[in-house]
Coordinates of C-alpha atoms and ligand atoms in Angstrom, one line a residue:
M562 CA -6.5 5.0 27.6
T563 CA -7.4 6.5 23.9
Y564 CA -7.3 4.6 20.7
A565 CA -7.2 5.1 17.0
R566 CA -10.5 3.3 16.4
I567 CA -11.3 2.7 12.0
L568 CA -15.0 3.6 11.3
A569 CA -14.9 3.0 7.7
T570 CA -12.9 2.7 4.8
G571 CA -12.9 3.5 1.1
S572 CA -11.3 2.3 -2.3
A573 CA -11.3 3.3 -5.4
L574 CA -9.4 2.0 -8.8
P575 CA -8.9 3.4 -12.7
E576 CA -11.8 1.7 -14.9
R577 CA -9.1 0.9 -17.2
V578 CA -7.9 -3.5 -17.2
V579 CA -4.5 -4.2 -18.5
T580 CA -4.5 -8.2 -18.3
N581 CA -1.6 -9.8 -18.8
A582 CA -2.6 -10.8 -22.7
D583 CA -2.0 -7.4 -23.3
L584 CA 0.8 -6.7 -22.2
E585 CA 2.0 -10.1 -23.7
K586 CA 2.1 -8.1 -26.4
L587 CA 3.8 -5.0 -25.7
V588 CA 7.3 -6.6 -23.9
D589 CA 8.8 -10.3 -24.5
T590 CA 6.6 -11.9 -21.4
S591 CA 4.3 -14.6 -20.4
D592 CA 0.9 -14.9 -18.6
E593 CA 2.2 -18.0 -17.4
W594 CA 5.9 -16.4 -16.3
I595 CA 4.0 -13.7 -14.2
R596 CA 0.9 -15.7 -12.7
S597 CA 3.4 -18.4 -11.7
R598 CA 6.3 -15.8 -10.5
T599 CA 3.8 -13.3 -8.9
G600 CA 0.0 -14.3 -8.6
I601 CA -0.3 -10.3 -10.6
R602 CA -3.4 -11.1 -13.7
E603 CA -4.1 -8.5 -14.3
R604 CA -4.1 -4.1 -13.1
R605 CA -5.4 -1.6 -13.5
V606 CA -4.1 1.3 -15.5
A607 CA -5.1 5.2 -14.5
A608 CA -6.4 7.3 -17.8
D609 CA -4.0 10.0 -19.5
G610 CA -5.6 13.9 -17.1
E611 CA -6.4 11.2 -13.9
T612 CA -4.4 11.5 -10.9
T613 CA -3.1 9.1 -7.2
G614 CA -5.6 12.7 -5.6
D615 CA -8.1 11.8 -7.7
L616 CA -8.6 8.5 -7.0
A617 CA -7.2 9.4 -2.9
Y618 CA -10.0 11.8 -3.0
R619 CA -12.7 9.7 -4.1
A620 CA -11.5 5.9 -1.8
A621 CA -11.4 9.3 1.1
L622 CA -15.5 10.1 -0.1
Q623 CA -16.6 6.7 0.2
A624 CA -14.6 6.2 3.7
L625 CA -15.9 9.4 5.2
Q626 CA -20.3 8.4 3.9
D627 CA -19.9 4.8 5.2
A628 CA -17.8 6.3 8.5
G629 CA -20.8 9.2 8.6
V630 CA -18.2 11.8 9.8
K631 CA -18.5 15.7 7.8
A632 CA -14.6 16.1 6.1
S633 CA -14.8 19.8 8.3
E634 CA -14.5 17.3 11.7
L635 CA -11.6 16.4 10.2
D636 CA -9.0 17.3 12.5
M637 CA -6.1 15.2 10.9
V638 CA -6.2 14.6 6.7
V639 CA -3.0 12.8 5.8
L640 CA -2.2 10.3 2.6
G641 CA 1.0 7.9 1.9
T642 CA 2.5 8.4 -1.9
T643 CA 5.1 7.9 -3.7
T644 CA 3.0 10.2 -7.0
P645 CA 1.7 13.5 -5.8
D646 CA 0.1 15.3 -8.1
I647 CA 2.4 17.6 -8.0
I648 CA 5.5 18.8 -6.5
F649 CA 3.2 21.1 -4.0
P650 CA 0.9 21.6 -2.1
A651 CA 1.4 18.3 -1.0
T652 CA -1.7 16.2 -2.1
A653 CA -3.3 16.0 0.7
C654 CA -3.2 20.0 0.7
L655 CA -5.1 19.9 -2.4
I656 CA -7.6 17.2 -1.6
Q657 CA -8.2 18.9 1.0
D658 CA -9.3 21.8 0.0
R659 CA -11.9 19.2 -2.2
L660 CA -13.9 17.6 0.5
G661 CA -14.4 20.5 2.5
A662 CA -12.0 19.9 5.3
N663 CA -10.2 23.3 5.4
G664 CA -8.3 24.6 8.6
C665 CA -6.7 21.4 10.0
M666 CA -3.2 19.6 8.8
A667 CA -2.7 17.9 6.2
F668 CA 0.3 16.0 4.2
D669 CA 2.1 13.2 2.5
V670 CA 3.9 11.2 4.1
N671 CA 6.8 9.2 1.5
A672 CA 7.5 6.1 2.5
A673 CA 7.6 4.8 -1.7
C674 CA 5.1 1.3 -0.6
S675 CA 4.8 1.9 2.6
G676 CA 3.3 5.0 2.5
F677 CA 0.0 4.4 3.9
M678 CA 1.9 2.4 6.6
Y679 CA 3.5 5.4 7.6
A680 CA 0.7 7.7 7.7
L681 CA -1.1 5.1 9.8
G682 CA 1.3 5.1 12.4
V683 CA 1.9 9.1 12.3
A684 CA -1.7 9.5 12.1
N685 CA -2.1 6.5 15.3
N686 CA 0.0 8.3 17.3
F687 CA -1.3 12.0 16.8
V688 CA -5.2 10.7 18.0
R689 CA -3.4 8.5 21.1
T690 CA -1.5 11.7 22.6
G691 CA -5.0 13.5 21.7
Q692 CA -4.3 16.9 19.7
V693 CA -6.8 14.7 16.5
K694 CA -9.9 13.2 17.1
K695 CA -10.9 12.7 13.8
A696 CA -8.4 11.4 10.8
L697 CA -8.6 10.7 7.3
V698 CA -5.2 8.9 6.4
M699 CA -5.0 7.6 2.1
G700 CA -2.9 5.6 0.6
A701 CA -3.4 6.3 -3.6
E702 CA -0.7 5.9 -6.5
T703 CA -0.7 6.8 -9.8
L704 CA 3.2 4.5 -10.4
T705 CA 2.5 3.1 -13.8
R706 CA 3.2 7.1 -14.8
M707 CA 6.9 5.7 -13.8
V708 CA 6.4 2.3 -15.3
D709 CA 8.8 1.2 -19.1
W710 CA 6.6 -0.9 -20.5
S711 CA 9.0 -1.2 -23.2
E712 CA 10.5 -2.8 -19.5
R713 CA 9.5 -6.7 -18.7
E714 CA 10.9 -7.0 -15.7
T715 CA 9.8 -4.5 -14.0
C716 CA 5.6 -2.4 -16.1
V717 CA 4.8 -6.0 -15.5
L718 CA 4.5 -5.2 -11.5
F719 CA 2.3 -2.5 -11.1
G720 CA -0.9 -0.9 -10.5
D721 CA -3.3 1.9 -9.7
G722 CA -5.2 2.6 -6.8
A723 CA -6.0 4.6 -3.8
G724 CA -7.5 3.2 -0.6
A725 CA -8.7 5.2 2.5
V726 CA -9.5 5.2 6.6
V727 CA -11.7 6.6 8.9
L728 CA -10.1 6.9 12.5
E729 CA -11.6 8.5 15.1
A730 CA -11.0 8.4 19.2
S731 CA -11.9 5.7 21.1
D732 CA -11.8 4.3 24.7
E733 CA -13.0 0.8 22.7
P734 CA -9.6 -0.6 21.4
G735 CA -9.1 0.3 18.0
I736 CA -4.8 0.2 16.0
L737 CA -3.3 -2.2 19.5
A738 CA 0.8 -1.4 18.1
T739 CA 2.4 -0.1 15.0
C740 CA 5.7 -0.7 14.0
L741 CA 7.5 1.2 11.8
H742 CA 11.3 1.3 10.1
A743 CA 14.1 2.5 7.2
D744 CA 17.2 1.1 6.2
G745 CA 18.0 4.0 3.7
G746 CA 21.1 1.3 2.4
Y747 CA 19.2 -0.7 0.2
K748 CA 18.7 2.4 -1.6
D749 CA 19.9 0.8 -4.6
L750 CA 17.6 -1.6 -4.6
L751 CA 14.4 -0.8 -5.0
Y752 CA 14.5 3.2 -7.2
N753 CA 13.4 6.7 -9.9
P754 CA 16.7 8.3 -10.0
V755 CA 14.5 11.6 -11.1
G756 CA 13.5 14.6 -8.7
V757 CA 14.3 17.9 -8.4
S758 CA 17.5 18.7 -7.0
V759 CA 19.3 16.2 -9.1
G760 CA 17.4 17.4 -11.1
F761 CA 14.1 15.9 -13.8
S762 CA 16.6 14.2 -16.6
D763 CA 18.1 11.1 -16.0
E764 CA 19.4 11.2 -20.2
K765 CA 22.1 8.5 -19.5
N766 CA 20.0 5.3 -18.0
H767 CA 17.1 6.6 -20.3
G768 CA 14.8 9.0 -18.3
V769 CA 11.5 8.3 -15.3
R770 CA 11.3 4.8 -13.8
I771 CA 11.4 2.5 -11.6
R772 CA 14.4 0.4 -10.7
M773 CA 14.6 -2.7 -9.3
S774 CA 17.5 -5.6 -7.7
G775 CA 14.0 -7.8 -7.9
R776 CA 16.0 -11.0 -6.6
E777 CA 17.6 -9.3 -3.7
V778 CA 14.1 -7.1 -2.9
F779 CA 12.5 -10.7 -2.5
K780 CA 14.5 -12.6 -0.5
I781 CA 15.4 -8.7 2.0
A782 CA 11.7 -8.3 2.2
V783 CA 10.5 -12.0 3.2
K784 CA 13.5 -12.4 5.3
T785 CA 12.1 -8.1 7.1
L786 CA 8.4 -8.9 6.9
D787 CA 9.2 -12.5 9.1
A788 CA 11.6 -10.3 11.6
L789 CA 7.8 -7.3 11.4
V790 CA 5.5 -10.1 11.7
D791 CA 7.7 -10.9 15.2
E792 CA 8.1 -7.8 16.5
T793 CA 4.0 -6.7 16.0
L794 CA 2.3 -9.6 17.9
Q795 CA 4.7 -8.9 20.8
A796 CA 3.9 -4.4 21.2
A797 CA 0.2 -6.1 21.1
N798 CA 1.2 -8.6 23.0
M799 CA -0.3 -10.8 22.2
H800 CA -0.2 -14.8 19.1
A801 CA -0.1 -15.7 16.4
D802 CA -2.8 -17.5 17.1
Q803 CA -5.3 -15.1 18.1
L804 CA -4.9 -13.2 14.4
D805 CA -8.1 -12.9 12.2
W806 CA -7.2 -11.9 8.8
L807 CA -3.3 -11.1 7.3
I808 CA -3.6 -8.2 4.4
P809 CA 0.0 -7.4 3.7
H810 CA 1.3 -5.3 1.2
Q811 CA 0.7 -6.4 -2.2
A812 CA 3.0 -6.9 -4.2
N813 CA 3.6 -11.1 -5.4
L814 CA 2.3 -14.0 -3.8
R815 CA 4.6 -15.7 -2.9
I816 CA 6.1 -12.6 -0.1
I817 CA 2.4 -12.8 0.5
E818 CA 3.0 -16.3 1.2
A819 CA 6.1 -16.9 2.8
T820 CA 4.6 -14.7 5.6
A821 CA 1.6 -16.4 6.7
K822 CA 3.3 -19.2 6.6
R823 CA 5.7 -17.7 9.1
L824 CA 2.2 -16.7 11.5
G825 CA 1.1 -20.6 10.7
M826 CA -2.0 -18.7 9.2
S827 CA -3.7 -21.3 6.3
M828 CA -4.6 -18.5 2.9
E829 CA -8.0 -19.7 3.5
Q830 CA -6.6 -15.9 6.7
V831 CA -5.2 -13.9 4.7
I832 CA -6.6 -11.3 1.8
V833 CA -4.8 -11.4 -1.5
T834 CA -6.1 -8.5 -3.6
V835 CA -2.6 -9.3 -5.9
D836 CA -4.0 -11.1 -8.3
K837 CA -6.8 -7.5 -9.9
H838 CA -4.6 -5.0 -8.7
A839 CA -0.9 -5.5 -9.0
N840 CA 1.7 -3.8 -6.6
T841 CA -0.1 -0.3 -6.5
S842 CA 2.6 0.4 -2.9
S843 CA 0.8 2.3 -0.8
G844 CA -2.8 1.9 -2.1
S845 CA -1.9 -1.9 -1.3
V846 CA -3.0 -2.0 1.9
P847 CA -5.7 0.4 2.4
L848 CA -7.5 -1.2 -0.8
A849 CA -6.8 -4.5 0.8
L850 CA -8.4 -4.1 3.7
D851 CA -11.2 -2.4 2.0
A852 CA -12.2 -5.2 -0.6
A853 CA -12.8 -7.1 2.6
V854 CA -14.6 -5.3 4.7
R855 CA -17.2 -4.7 2.5
S856 CA -17.2 -8.4 1.0
G857 CA -18.4 -8.9 4.7
R858 CA -14.7 -11.2 5.9
I859 CA -13.4 -8.5 7.6
K860 CA -16.3 -8.1 11.0
R861 CA -16.4 -5.7 14.2
G862 CA -13.8 -7.1 16.8
Q863 CA -11.3 -8.5 15.1
N864 CA -7.6 -9.1 14.7
L865 CA -6.0 -7.8 11.8
L866 CA -2.1 -8.4 11.1
L867 CA -2.1 -5.0 8.4
E868 CA 1.7 -5.1 7.2
A869 CA 4.7 -3.1 3.5
F870 CA 7.3 -3.3 2.9
G871 CA 9.2 -1.0 -0.7
G872 CA 11.4 1.3 -1.3
G873 CA 14.6 2.4 1.1
F874 CA 13.4 0.1 1.8
T875 CA 10.7 1.1 4.0
W876 CA 8.8 -1.8 6.2
A877 CA 6.1 -1.0 8.6
S878 CA 2.7 -3.1 10.2
A879 CA -0.1 -2.0 12.2
M880 CA -1.6 -4.3 14.1
V881 CA -5.7 -3.7 14.7
R882 CA -8.4 -4.6 16.9
Y883 CA -11.4 -4.1 14.2
Ligands
ACO2121 N1 8.4 -11.9 -18.8 C1 9.1 -13.8 -18.5 N2 10.6 -13.1 -18.4 C2 11.2 -12.5 -17.3 C3 10.2 -11.3 -16.3 C4 8.7 -11.3 -18.0 N3 8.0 -9.9 -17.4 N4 11.2 -10.3 -16.4 C5 12.0 -11.3 -16.4 N5 12.2 -12.1 -16.9 C6 13.3 -12.7 -16.2 C7 14.3 -12.5 -15.8 O1 15.1 -12.0 -17.8 C8 15.9 -14.0 -16.1 O2 15.8 -14.7 -17.4 P1 16.7 -15.1 -17.6 O3 17.3 -16.3 -16.3 O4 17.5 -15.7 -19.1 O5 18.6 -14.6 -16.5 C9 14.3 -15.0 -15.3 O6 13.2 -14.7 -15.7 C10 14.3 -14.8 -14.2 O7 13.6 -14.1 -13.7 P2 14.3 -13.7 -12.1 O8 14.9 -11.6 -12.0 O9 15.2 -14.3 -11.0 O10 13.1 -14.2 -11.5 P3 12.3 -14.6 -10.3 O11 11.7 -15.6 -10.2 O12 13.4 -13.7 -8.8 O13 10.9 -13.5 -10.3 C11 10.6 -10.6 -9.9 C12 10.9 -12.0 -10.5 C13 9.3 -11.2 -9.1 C14 10.5 -10.0 -10.1 C15 9.9 -11.4 -8.3 O14 12.4 -11.3 -8.0 C16 9.8 -10.4 -7.1 O15 9.0 -9.9 -7.1 N6 10.7 -9.3 -6.6 C17 10.4 -9.3 -5.9 C18 10.2 -7.8 -6.2 C19 8.8 -6.3 -5.8 O16 7.6 -6.6 -5.4 N7 8.8 -5.2 -5.7 C20 7.6 -4.4 -5.3 C21 8.3 -2.8 -5.2 S1 9.1 -3.4 -3.3 C22 7.5 -5.1 -3.0 O17 6.1 -4.8 -3.2 C23 7.8 -5.8 -2.2

């Protein structure tokens, strides 16, 4: 049996830190409100001219270096993002060229906050079927570019960042199972309505910005993630007590705590970066994974459950033997 094994991870964040106190100066909010409702203390915001591709490129370089893999060895470059640099070529193609991996397949996956998990699921299947031996999988966003900084309901929630993993085909267990889902029936609860085919401007609704029914998203996310973690355990033929780490999408600490409770895991076994990064959408899971690997918490041979939920709605997971 061929598995896709994670050889190494990488991540990148913009330099600029925006704290809750900074946002208090922009909108009618408070550090206390933001922390108690979401767990967020600060977020990173990309500099002018700094793109999703720039962040993903830095994360990719780090992952490739730590994996000891040359870009020219890659068979696949895939990026989960909902904030590509330009409409086309795909940001994955731009990164592929910068890395010098020219010739292999390269494409973006847009599954909103589940983008990295979708990209990982796709790459896993290419590796398992033998078509790909080495893959670079990234999740990256500059979501703050579509944030309305005068809207307190959303501007406090998001940040920019990128993460990457290098996968290699191996006889040793790596990714044990992936579960990918979507329900477009929920499209009106979390979306950004402007775009190529419908037109770029939305004057009636004051331009490009995220629309979100926060309370509804919260409730459905908790319920859906409960079912997703059960499904993932079943798909991997495992029990919750075999899990070493939960690496959840970093949108809201209360959603994370609810999922950990469902699994009977203590918060000591949960990687939390939402306090420092806020919600970086597709960047969030690989950023959290890389932070935990670099700090030495995640060790080889441990079982990791990765999951995400986002606009679409989309939701997806992976059970990984690291
Ligand atoms: N500062 C102060 N007050 C605020 C702010 C703010 N930044 N934002 C909203 N409020 C007010 C509201 O206006 C409301 O006031 P009212 O009671 O006078 O009407 C009050 O706070 C409570 O608002 P709720 O929306 O009920 O607050 P809730 O406890 O649900 O928390 C939140 C809101 C944090 C958005 C929560 O619903 C949430 O996290 N939902 C999930 C959304 C999410 O994570 N989306 C990201 C993408 S999807 C994903 O990644 C999972």
